Amino acid sequence: AAIFNTALTATQAAELYQQGLQPWLAANHGYRRAHVSDLTNTWSLGNSNTNFSNNTSSANQITATANSSAGTAGARLLYPFNNFVAEVGSTITATFNVTSITEIISIKYMLSPSPSTASSGAELQINGTGTFTYSHTVTSKAYGIIAIFGADEAIDATLTSLTVSGSLATLPLDDDC
């Protein structure tokens, strides 16, 4: 977890001065940007996405079935970050516990703010029951994660953790330090 509102010790300040900001942050991971979701957001449909015959998804639970009209573009459920944007270079890690599934459900990151269903990046294909982890370093800003369903695909799963670890922070430094 990141450290916030904590003054540096004299030793840390000296190391920072000697090593420079980026090498010091690389060696002191607690001072890097990070976000751990409290998993209270709700999976939502996004832009007029009516391609589900069943959707009782809630906070961290996905329980949904895409209908036959989902087609190749897929039906999409969105899980937006709560007042947070993952910057370029950040790594998104999401873990799912899948209790039932038909076919394959893909997980990607949201390329635009909700309610857009645009997605990008490598995909995790969930194709069975058990624990699955999506981990991807983003090449453009990310606004959450997206579950993509093909026609007649269904899943019952719990999002058990969602973490975004940031690229190295840039600290505003005063020339008068």
XYZ file of C-alpha atoms in Angstrom, residues 25-169:
145
model
C 10.988 5.761 -5.683
C 11.945 2.527 -7.450
C 13.698 1.368 -4.267
C 10.976 2.638 -1.903
C 7.780 1.062 -3.250
C 5.600 2.397 -0.429
C 5.930 5.896 -1.864
C 4.645 4.939 -5.321
C 1.095 5.747 -6.371
C -1.383 2.909 -5.813
C -5.116 2.294 -5.545
C -6.884 -0.652 -3.958
C -10.599 -0.821 -4.719
C -13.046 -1.299 -1.866
C -15.161 -3.288 -4.381
C -18.314 -1.260 -3.720
C -18.935 -0.141 -7.306
C -21.656 -1.899 -9.274
C -21.235 -3.720 -12.587
C -23.255 -1.685 -15.088
C -24.433 -1.937 -18.687
C -22.864 1.215 -20.120
C -24.151 2.783 -23.365
C -27.604 1.345 -24.116
C -26.264 -2.188 -23.828
C -29.376 -4.401 -23.811
C -27.729 -7.635 -24.942
C -28.456 -9.555 -21.714
C -31.305 -11.980 -21.097
C -30.363 -12.098 -17.400
C -28.301 -9.636 -15.369
C -28.485 -9.518 -11.589
C -24.922 -8.260 -11.156
C -24.187 -6.129 -8.100
C -21.171 -4.629 -6.325
C -18.406 -7.217 -6.786
C -20.675 -10.018 -8.065
C -21.205 -10.782 -11.791
C -24.264 -12.908 -12.509
C -25.300 -12.458 -16.125
C -26.268 -14.208 -19.352
C -25.854 -12.580 -22.765
C -28.671 -13.131 -25.230
C -28.246 -14.445 -28.762
C -28.199 -10.904 -30.208
C -24.867 -10.139 -28.473
C -23.097 -11.182 -31.678
C -19.371 -10.888 -32.272
C -19.080 -7.424 -30.676
C -20.284 -8.952 -27.418
C -22.430 -7.809 -24.558
C -20.417 -5.796 -22.032
C -20.578 -5.176 -18.300
C -18.509 -2.278 -16.922
C -16.806 -1.986 -13.524
C -15.562 1.627 -13.328
C -12.861 2.696 -10.885
C -14.280 4.774 -8.045
C -13.141 8.387 -8.701
C -9.813 7.150 -10.037
C -8.025 6.931 -13.385
C -5.141 4.529 -13.982
C -2.394 6.488 -15.698
C -0.245 5.160 -18.558
C 2.263 2.663 -17.139
C -0.002 1.609 -14.253
C -0.720 -2.084 -13.755
C -4.288 -3.263 -13.182
C -4.669 -6.537 -11.286
C -8.145 -8.040 -10.816
C -8.864 -11.456 -9.310
C -12.090 -13.371 -9.909
C -13.516 -16.460 -8.215
C -15.698 -18.169 -10.843
C -18.362 -20.598 -9.613
C -20.064 -21.286 -12.974
C -19.536 -20.355 -16.613
C -20.628 -21.320 -20.112
C -18.179 -20.706 -22.961
C -15.624 -17.875 -22.473
C -15.885 -14.424 -20.856
C -13.111 -11.910 -21.611
C -11.796 -9.205 -19.262
C -10.119 -6.038 -20.591
C -9.646 -2.482 -19.319
C -12.010 0.450 -19.988
C -10.529 2.862 -22.517
C -13.026 5.686 -21.843
C -15.054 6.896 -18.866
C -18.345 5.121 -18.124
C -20.828 4.700 -19.781
C -18.557 4.063 -22.804
C -17.992 0.363 -23.517
C -14.679 0.902 -25.371
C -11.972 -1.504 -24.211
C -8.283 -2.071 -24.842
C -5.237 -4.075 -23.870
C -4.509 -7.732 -23.419
C -7.488 -9.832 -22.455
C -7.970 -12.493 -19.834
C -10.177 -15.293 -21.105
C -12.119 -16.930 -18.289
C -13.048 -20.397 -19.483
C -13.726 -22.498 -16.386
C -14.385 -22.376 -12.669
C -11.823 -21.417 -10.043
C -9.585 -18.376 -9.550
C -8.529 -16.213 -12.494
C -6.291 -13.125 -12.369
C -6.200 -10.321 -14.933
C -2.977 -8.306 -14.836
C -2.082 -5.744 -17.468
C 0.121 -2.651 -17.671
C -1.914 -0.016 -19.482
C -0.644 1.929 -22.492
C -3.429 4.521 -22.297
C -5.500 5.818 -19.400
C -7.851 3.213 -17.924
C -11.176 3.937 -16.246
C -12.108 0.456 -15.004
C -12.478 -3.088 -16.298
C -14.951 -4.647 -18.738
C -16.397 -8.161 -18.918
C -17.164 -9.094 -22.555
C -19.721 -11.818 -23.311
C -20.403 -13.533 -26.632
C -23.872 -14.727 -27.642
C -25.570 -16.903 -24.989
C -22.524 -16.856 -22.669
C -23.101 -16.769 -18.904
C -21.006 -16.390 -15.757
C -21.434 -16.357 -12.001
C -18.293 -14.914 -10.432
C -17.030 -12.696 -7.623
C -14.454 -9.951 -8.128
C -12.336 -10.650 -5.032
C -9.661 -7.966 -5.467
C -8.887 -5.014 -7.714
C -5.608 -3.123 -7.448
C -3.969 -0.473 -9.600
C -0.288 0.085 -8.926
C 0.957 3.275 -10.500
C 3.869 4.195 -12.599
C 6.502 6.089 -10.670
C 5.042 9.161 -9.059
